[in-house]
Amino acid sequence: MHRSAEAMVAQDEQPRHAGEAIVAQEEQLRRAAEAFRVEWLGRKQGRLNEVSSRWLKAAPPEAKKLVGQRFNEFKAKLEDLVDAALDTHLDPSDAALRAQSIDITLPGTRRLIGAEHPITRTMNEIVQVFAALGYSVGVGPEVETDFYNFESMNFPPGHPARDTQDTLIIAGQERKPLRDRLLLRTHTSPVQMRTMELEPPPVRIVIPGKVHRNDAADATHSPIFHQVEGLCVDTHITFSDLKGTLDHAMKALFGSSVKTRFFPSFFPFTEPSADVQITCIFCGGKGCRKCKQSGWIELLGCGMVDPAVFAFAQEKQPAYDPKKISGFAFGMGVERIAMMKYGISEIGQFYSGDMRFLGQFA
Ligand code: PHE
């Protein structure tokens, strides 16, 4: 250990010494050139003055022109020599050594340490809560087919429920059957079907990901945002399991004093469906501007998996027999949760790339 540390220092010192030697040599050369300049071109005692008075000034008139020319040539040559000497750098093959003449005592370059984006961080935190309950993590494509995004999630072609998710569609696919046409997924729910097609029950999975909707951006909406989907399928899964799981998750995310309540809602792929509300984390349930004086904030959608969804899954995995198994699903918006957790009022801050904003999460 000791020896190798010494060796490293020695190795580091070697090029440094070589570099210093070259710098010193150049300095010596420059001093010699300066001495030469004073000796020959010095204004008062320079030898050129002597040449001038002995030869140029003393020259007979008929020789003046020629002697003058020679004198000027000589002077120019001396000046060139001095200039060249002062300009001298050692052999360019030493450039490598010169480049290494570094001061190793200088402080190093400081590199910024990266940090997780608040959306990534929140998404991981949500995933972590479910991972601790035994859920695994799944992913699926952001460019999805009409079949997975809508049809298999029990939105039949032309059904008005499709209007609730204004969709960005890939152009020029009119010749394909509707179910194969590509779109930007409007929710992470299609990954429920992709997961069930690949694995028989039981399934416990969370799916974090990016989704797209043709919505106008405002303080709380963005056409691109993130969701975490959840799916649990097994024998004897009931609505109580759903309530208990989400109540636990909300307490894990927002603090143990948070309460939850379930309101009837509608999603084509769950029956019954519910919206989950939590007691307002800003006023603790008393009522404030943030919760519109209600004391409650709506946070996510959920419900029991609709048998029609299991019917689509059964085409690939017969074990999803709604007479034998049951399940629940939920989906939450990551931005909304992050905004609540960190007290952010403009969703656009997440995407602005402004270091003054992002640096607060480092
Ligand atoms: N996919 C729904 C949405 O984006 C949310 C949801 C997921 C609701 C799962 C119920 C079950 O609005």
Coordinates of C-alpha atoms and ligand atoms in Angstrom, one line a residue:
M1 CA 0.0 0.0 0.0
H2 CA 2.7 2.4 1.1
R3 CA 5.1 1.5 -1.7
S4 CA 2.5 1.8 -4.4
A5 CA 1.5 5.2 -3.1
E6 CA 5.1 6.4 -3.2
A7 CA 5.5 5.0 -6.7
M8 CA 2.4 6.9 -7.7
V9 CA 3.8 10.2 -6.3
A10 CA 7.1 9.5 -8.0
Q11 CA 5.4 8.8 -11.3
D12 CA 3.5 12.1 -11.0
E13 CA 6.6 14.0 -10.1
Q14 CA 8.6 12.7 -13.1
P15 CA 6.9 14.6 -15.9
R16 CA 6.6 17.6 -13.6
H17 CA 10.4 17.7 -13.1
A18 CA 11.0 17.3 -16.9
G19 CA 8.6 20.1 -17.6
E20 CA 10.3 22.4 -15.0
A21 CA 13.7 21.6 -16.5
I22 CA 12.5 22.8 -20.0
V23 CA 11.0 25.9 -18.6
A24 CA 14.3 26.7 -16.8
Q25 CA 16.3 26.0 -20.0
E26 CA 14.1 28.4 -22.0
E27 CA 14.6 31.1 -19.4
Q28 CA 18.4 30.7 -19.7
L29 CA 18.2 31.0 -23.4
R30 CA 16.1 34.1 -23.2
R31 CA 18.6 35.7 -20.8
A32 CA 21.5 35.0 -23.2
A33 CA 19.6 36.5 -26.1
E34 CA 18.9 39.7 -24.0
A35 CA 22.6 40.0 -23.1
F36 CA 23.6 39.6 -26.8
R37 CA 21.1 42.3 -27.7
V38 CA 22.5 44.8 -25.1
E39 CA 26.1 44.0 -26.3
W40 CA 25.4 44.7 -29.9
L41 CA 22.3 46.9 -30.1
G42 CA 22.4 48.7 -26.8
R43 CA 21.7 52.4 -27.3
K44 CA 24.7 53.7 -25.4
Q45 CA 27.4 51.1 -25.3
G46 CA 26.2 48.8 -28.1
R47 CA 29.0 47.6 -30.4
L48 CA 26.9 48.7 -33.4
N49 CA 27.5 52.3 -32.3
E50 CA 31.2 51.7 -32.6
V51 CA 30.8 50.1 -36.0
S52 CA 28.8 53.1 -37.0
S53 CA 31.3 55.7 -36.0
R54 CA 34.4 53.8 -37.2
W55 CA 33.1 52.7 -40.5
L56 CA 29.9 54.5 -41.5
K57 CA 30.6 58.0 -40.3
A58 CA 34.3 57.8 -41.3
A59 CA 33.6 56.6 -44.8
P60 CA 34.6 58.9 -47.7
P61 CA 31.6 60.5 -49.4
E62 CA 31.9 58.3 -52.5
A63 CA 31.7 55.1 -50.4
K64 CA 29.0 56.3 -48.0
K65 CA 26.1 54.8 -50.0
L66 CA 27.6 51.3 -50.2
V67 CA 28.9 51.3 -46.6
G68 CA 25.5 52.6 -45.5
Q69 CA 23.7 49.7 -47.3
R70 CA 26.1 47.1 -45.7
F71 CA 25.7 48.7 -42.3
N72 CA 21.9 48.5 -42.5
E73 CA 22.0 44.9 -43.7
F74 CA 24.3 44.0 -40.7
K75 CA 22.0 45.8 -38.3
A76 CA 18.9 44.0 -39.7
K77 CA 20.7 40.7 -39.4
L78 CA 21.5 41.4 -35.7
E79 CA 18.0 42.3 -35.0
D80 CA 16.7 39.2 -36.7
L81 CA 19.0 37.1 -34.6
V82 CA 17.9 38.6 -31.4
D83 CA 14.2 38.3 -32.3
A84 CA 14.7 34.7 -33.2
A85 CA 16.5 33.9 -30.0
L86 CA 13.9 35.6 -27.8
D87 CA 11.3 33.6 -29.7
T88 CA 12.9 30.3 -29.2
H89 CA 11.0 27.4 -27.7
L90 CA 12.6 24.1 -27.3
D91 CA 12.1 21.3 -29.8
P92 CA 8.4 20.8 -30.4
S93 CA 8.8 17.1 -29.6
D94 CA 9.0 18.3 -26.0
A95 CA 5.5 19.6 -26.3
A96 CA 4.1 16.5 -24.7
L97 CA 6.4 17.1 -21.7
R98 CA 5.6 20.8 -21.6
A99 CA 1.9 19.9 -21.6
Q100 CA 2.5 17.8 -18.5
S101 CA 4.1 20.6 -16.5
I102 CA 1.1 20.9 -14.4
D103 CA 0.7 22.2 -10.9
I104 CA -0.8 19.3 -9.1
T105 CA -1.5 21.4 -6.1
L106 CA -4.2 23.3 -8.0
P107 CA -7.8 22.4 -6.9
G108 CA -9.5 20.0 -9.4
T109 CA -12.4 20.7 -11.6
R110 CA -15.6 20.6 -9.7
R111 CA -18.3 18.5 -11.4
L112 CA -22.0 19.0 -10.5
I113 CA -23.5 15.9 -9.0
G114 CA -26.7 15.0 -10.7
A115 CA -29.9 14.4 -8.9
E116 CA -33.2 12.6 -9.6
H117 CA -35.8 14.7 -11.3
P118 CA -38.7 15.3 -8.9
I119 CA -41.0 13.3 -11.2
T120 CA -38.6 10.3 -11.3
R121 CA -38.2 10.6 -7.6
T122 CA -41.9 10.6 -6.9
M123 CA -42.5 7.8 -9.4
N124 CA -39.8 5.7 -7.7
E125 CA -41.3 6.5 -4.3
I126 CA -44.7 5.3 -5.3
V127 CA -43.2 2.2 -6.9
Q128 CA -41.3 1.6 -3.7
V129 CA -44.5 1.6 -1.6
F130 CA -46.0 -1.1 -3.7
A131 CA -42.7 -3.1 -4.0
A132 CA -42.8 -3.4 -0.3
L133 CA -46.2 -5.0 -0.6
G134 CA -44.8 -7.6 -3.0
Y135 CA -45.6 -5.9 -6.3
S136 CA -43.2 -6.2 -9.2
V137 CA -42.6 -3.5 -11.8
G138 CA -43.8 -3.6 -15.4
V139 CA -43.4 -1.4 -18.5
G140 CA -45.0 -1.2 -21.9
P141 CA -44.7 0.9 -25.1
E142 CA -45.6 4.6 -25.2
V143 CA -46.7 4.2 -28.9
E144 CA -49.5 1.8 -28.4
T145 CA -52.2 0.1 -30.6
D146 CA -55.8 1.1 -30.5
F147 CA -56.5 -2.5 -29.3
Y148 CA -54.4 -2.3 -26.1
N149 CA -55.1 1.3 -25.3
F150 CA -58.9 1.1 -25.8
E151 CA -60.5 -2.0 -27.2
S152 CA -59.0 -4.5 -24.7
M153 CA -59.7 -2.1 -21.9
N154 CA -63.4 -2.3 -22.8
F155 CA -63.7 0.9 -24.8
P156 CA -65.4 -0.5 -27.9
P157 CA -64.8 1.3 -31.2
G158 CA -67.0 4.4 -31.4
H159 CA -67.9 4.2 -27.7
P160 CA -68.4 7.7 -26.1
A161 CA -66.0 6.7 -23.2
R162 CA -63.2 7.2 -25.7
D163 CA -64.0 10.9 -25.7
T164 CA -62.8 11.2 -22.1
Q165 CA -59.2 10.6 -23.3
D166 CA -58.5 13.0 -26.2
T167 CA -56.0 11.0 -28.1
L168 CA -52.9 11.8 -30.2
I169 CA -53.0 9.5 -33.2
I170 CA -50.2 8.6 -35.6
A171 CA -51.1 9.9 -39.0
G172 CA -51.6 7.9 -42.3
Q173 CA -52.8 4.6 -41.0
E174 CA -56.3 4.6 -42.5
R175 CA -55.6 1.4 -44.4
K176 CA -54.9 -0.6 -41.3
P177 CA -57.7 -2.3 -39.3
L178 CA -58.7 0.0 -36.4
R179 CA -57.3 -2.3 -33.7
D180 CA -53.8 -2.2 -35.2
R181 CA -53.6 1.6 -35.6
L182 CA -50.9 3.3 -33.5
L183 CA -51.5 6.1 -31.1
L184 CA -49.7 7.7 -28.1
R185 CA -51.0 5.8 -25.1
T186 CA -53.5 7.9 -23.1
H187 CA -53.0 5.9 -19.9
T188 CA -50.8 3.1 -18.5
S189 CA -53.8 0.7 -18.4
P190 CA -52.9 -1.0 -21.7
V191 CA -49.9 -2.5 -19.8
Q192 CA -52.5 -4.4 -17.6
M193 CA -53.5 -6.4 -20.7
R194 CA -49.9 -6.8 -21.9
T195 CA -49.0 -8.2 -18.5
M196 CA -52.0 -10.6 -18.3
E197 CA -51.3 -11.9 -21.8
L198 CA -47.8 -12.8 -20.7
E199 CA -48.4 -14.2 -17.2
P200 CA -51.2 -16.3 -15.7
P201 CA -52.6 -15.2 -12.4
P202 CA -51.7 -14.3 -9.7
V203 CA -50.4 -10.9 -10.7
R204 CA -49.3 -8.0 -8.6
I205 CA -47.7 -5.3 -10.7
V206 CA -47.1 -1.6 -10.8
I207 CA -46.5 0.2 -14.1
P208 CA -44.8 3.6 -14.0
G209 CA -44.8 5.5 -17.3
K210 CA -45.4 8.4 -19.6
V211 CA -48.8 9.1 -21.2
H212 CA -50.0 11.6 -23.7
R213 CA -53.3 13.4 -24.2
N214 CA -54.4 16.1 -26.6
D215 CA -55.1 18.5 -23.7
A216 CA -54.3 22.2 -23.6
A217 CA -51.5 23.0 -21.1
D218 CA -52.4 25.0 -18.1
A219 CA -51.2 25.3 -14.5
T220 CA -52.2 21.7 -13.7
H221 CA -52.4 20.0 -17.1
S222 CA -49.8 19.0 -19.5
P223 CA -50.3 17.0 -22.8
I224 CA -47.5 14.7 -21.6
F225 CA -47.6 13.4 -18.0
H226 CA -46.8 10.3 -15.9
Q227 CA -48.9 7.7 -14.3
V228 CA -48.4 4.7 -12.0
E229 CA -50.8 1.9 -12.8
G230 CA -51.5 -1.0 -10.4
L231 CA -53.0 -4.4 -11.0
C232 CA -53.7 -7.2 -8.6
V233 CA -55.3 -10.4 -9.7
D234 CA -55.7 -13.5 -7.6
T235 CA -58.4 -15.7 -6.1
H236 CA -60.7 -14.0 -3.7
I237 CA -59.6 -10.4 -4.3
T238 CA -62.3 -8.1 -3.0
F239 CA -63.0 -4.4 -2.9
S240 CA -61.8 -4.4 0.8
D241 CA -58.4 -5.5 -0.5
L242 CA -58.4 -2.5 -2.9
K243 CA -59.5 -0.1 -0.1
G244 CA -56.9 -1.5 2.4
T245 CA -54.1 -1.4 -0.2
L246 CA -54.7 2.2 -1.4
D247 CA -55.4 3.5 2.2
H248 CA -52.0 2.1 3.2
A249 CA -50.3 3.5 0.1
M250 CA -51.7 7.0 0.6
K251 CA -50.6 7.0 4.3
A252 CA -47.1 5.8 3.2
L253 CA -46.9 8.6 0.6
F254 CA -48.5 11.5 2.5
G255 CA -48.2 10.6 6.2
S256 CA -50.0 8.3 8.6
S257 CA -52.6 11.0 9.6
V258 CA -54.1 11.0 6.1
K259 CA -57.5 9.5 5.6
T260 CA -59.0 8.1 2.4
R261 CA -62.6 7.9 1.1
F262 CA -63.9 6.2 -2.0
F263 CA -66.5 7.9 -4.3
P264 CA -68.5 6.1 -7.0
S265 CA -67.0 6.7 -10.5
F266 CA -66.8 5.2 -13.9
F267 CA -64.1 3.6 -16.0
P268 CA -64.9 1.1 -18.8
F269 CA -62.3 -1.4 -17.5
T270 CA -63.4 -1.5 -13.8
E271 CA -66.7 -2.4 -12.2
P272 CA -67.4 -1.0 -9.7
S273 CA -65.2 2.0 -10.2
A274 CA -64.2 4.6 -7.6
D275 CA -62.3 7.9 -7.3
V276 CA -60.1 8.0 -4.2
Q277 CA -59.9 11.2 -2.2
I278 CA -57.5 11.9 0.7
T279 CA -58.0 14.5 3.5
C280 CA -56.5 17.7 2.3
I281 CA -52.8 17.7 3.2
F282 CA -52.7 21.5 3.3
C283 CA -55.4 22.1 5.9
G284 CA -55.7 18.6 7.4
G285 CA -59.3 18.4 6.4
K286 CA -60.6 21.7 7.8
G287 CA -61.3 23.2 4.4
C288 CA -59.0 25.7 2.5
R289 CA -58.6 27.2 -0.9
K290 CA -56.6 24.2 -2.2
C291 CA -59.4 21.8 -1.4
K292 CA -62.1 24.2 -2.3
Q293 CA -63.3 24.2 1.4
S294 CA -64.2 20.6 1.1
G295 CA -61.4 19.2 3.2
W296 CA -60.8 16.4 0.6
I297 CA -58.6 16.2 -2.5
E298 CA -59.3 13.7 -5.3
L299 CA -56.1 11.8 -6.2
L300 CA -56.7 8.6 -8.2
G301 CA -59.0 6.3 -10.0
C302 CA -59.5 2.6 -9.2
G303 CA -62.0 -0.3 -9.3
M304 CA -62.5 -4.0 -9.6
V305 CA -61.3 -5.4 -12.9
D306 CA -64.3 -5.7 -15.3
P307 CA -65.0 -9.3 -16.4
A308 CA -65.0 -8.0 -20.0
V309 CA -61.3 -7.2 -19.5
F310 CA -60.6 -10.7 -18.2
A311 CA -62.4 -12.0 -21.3
F312 CA -59.8 -10.3 -23.5
A313 CA -57.0 -11.7 -21.4
Q314 CA -58.4 -15.2 -21.7
E315 CA -57.8 -15.1 -25.4
K316 CA -54.1 -15.7 -24.5
Q317 CA -54.3 -16.9 -20.9
P318 CA -57.3 -19.1 -20.2
A319 CA -56.6 -18.9 -16.4
Y320 CA -58.1 -15.4 -16.3
D321 CA -61.5 -16.9 -15.8
P322 CA -63.7 -14.3 -14.1
K323 CA -65.6 -17.2 -12.3
K324 CA -62.4 -18.3 -10.6
I325 CA -60.3 -15.1 -10.1
S326 CA -60.9 -11.5 -9.4
G327 CA -58.8 -8.4 -9.2
F328 CA -58.5 -4.7 -8.7
A329 CA -56.7 -1.9 -10.6
F330 CA -55.8 1.7 -9.9
G331 CA -54.1 4.5 -11.7
M332 CA -52.6 7.7 -10.3
G333 CA -51.0 10.8 -11.8
V334 CA -47.4 11.3 -10.8
E335 CA -47.3 15.1 -11.4
R336 CA -50.4 15.7 -9.3
I337 CA -48.9 13.7 -6.4
A338 CA -45.5 15.4 -6.8
M339 CA -47.2 18.8 -6.9
M340 CA -49.0 18.1 -3.6
K341 CA -46.0 16.6 -1.9
Y342 CA -43.7 19.5 -2.8
G343 CA -46.2 22.3 -2.9
I344 CA -45.6 23.1 -6.6
S345 CA -48.4 25.1 -8.2
E346 CA -47.3 25.1 -11.9
I347 CA -46.9 21.8 -13.6
G348 CA -44.8 23.4 -16.3
Q349 CA -41.9 23.8 -13.8
F350 CA -41.3 20.1 -14.1
Y351 CA -40.4 20.4 -17.8
S352 CA -38.7 23.8 -17.9
G353 CA -35.2 22.4 -17.2
D354 CA -34.6 25.4 -15.0
M355 CA -31.7 24.5 -12.6
R356 CA -33.0 27.0 -10.0
F357 CA -36.1 24.8 -9.7
L358 CA -34.5 21.4 -10.1
G359 CA -31.6 22.2 -7.8
Q360 CA -34.0 22.3 -4.9
F361 CA -34.5 18.6 -5.2
A362 CA -30.8 17.7 -5.3
Ligands
PHE1 N1 -56.5 4.7 -16.6 C1 -57.3 5.6 -15.8 C2 -57.0 7.0 -16.3 O1 -56.0 7.3 -16.9 C3 -57.0 5.5 -14.4 C4 -57.4 4.1 -13.8 C5 -56.5 3.1 -13.8 C6 -58.7 3.9 -13.3 C7 -56.9 1.8 -13.3 C8 -59.1 2.7 -12.8 C9 -58.1 1.7 -12.8 O2 -57.8 7.9 -16.0

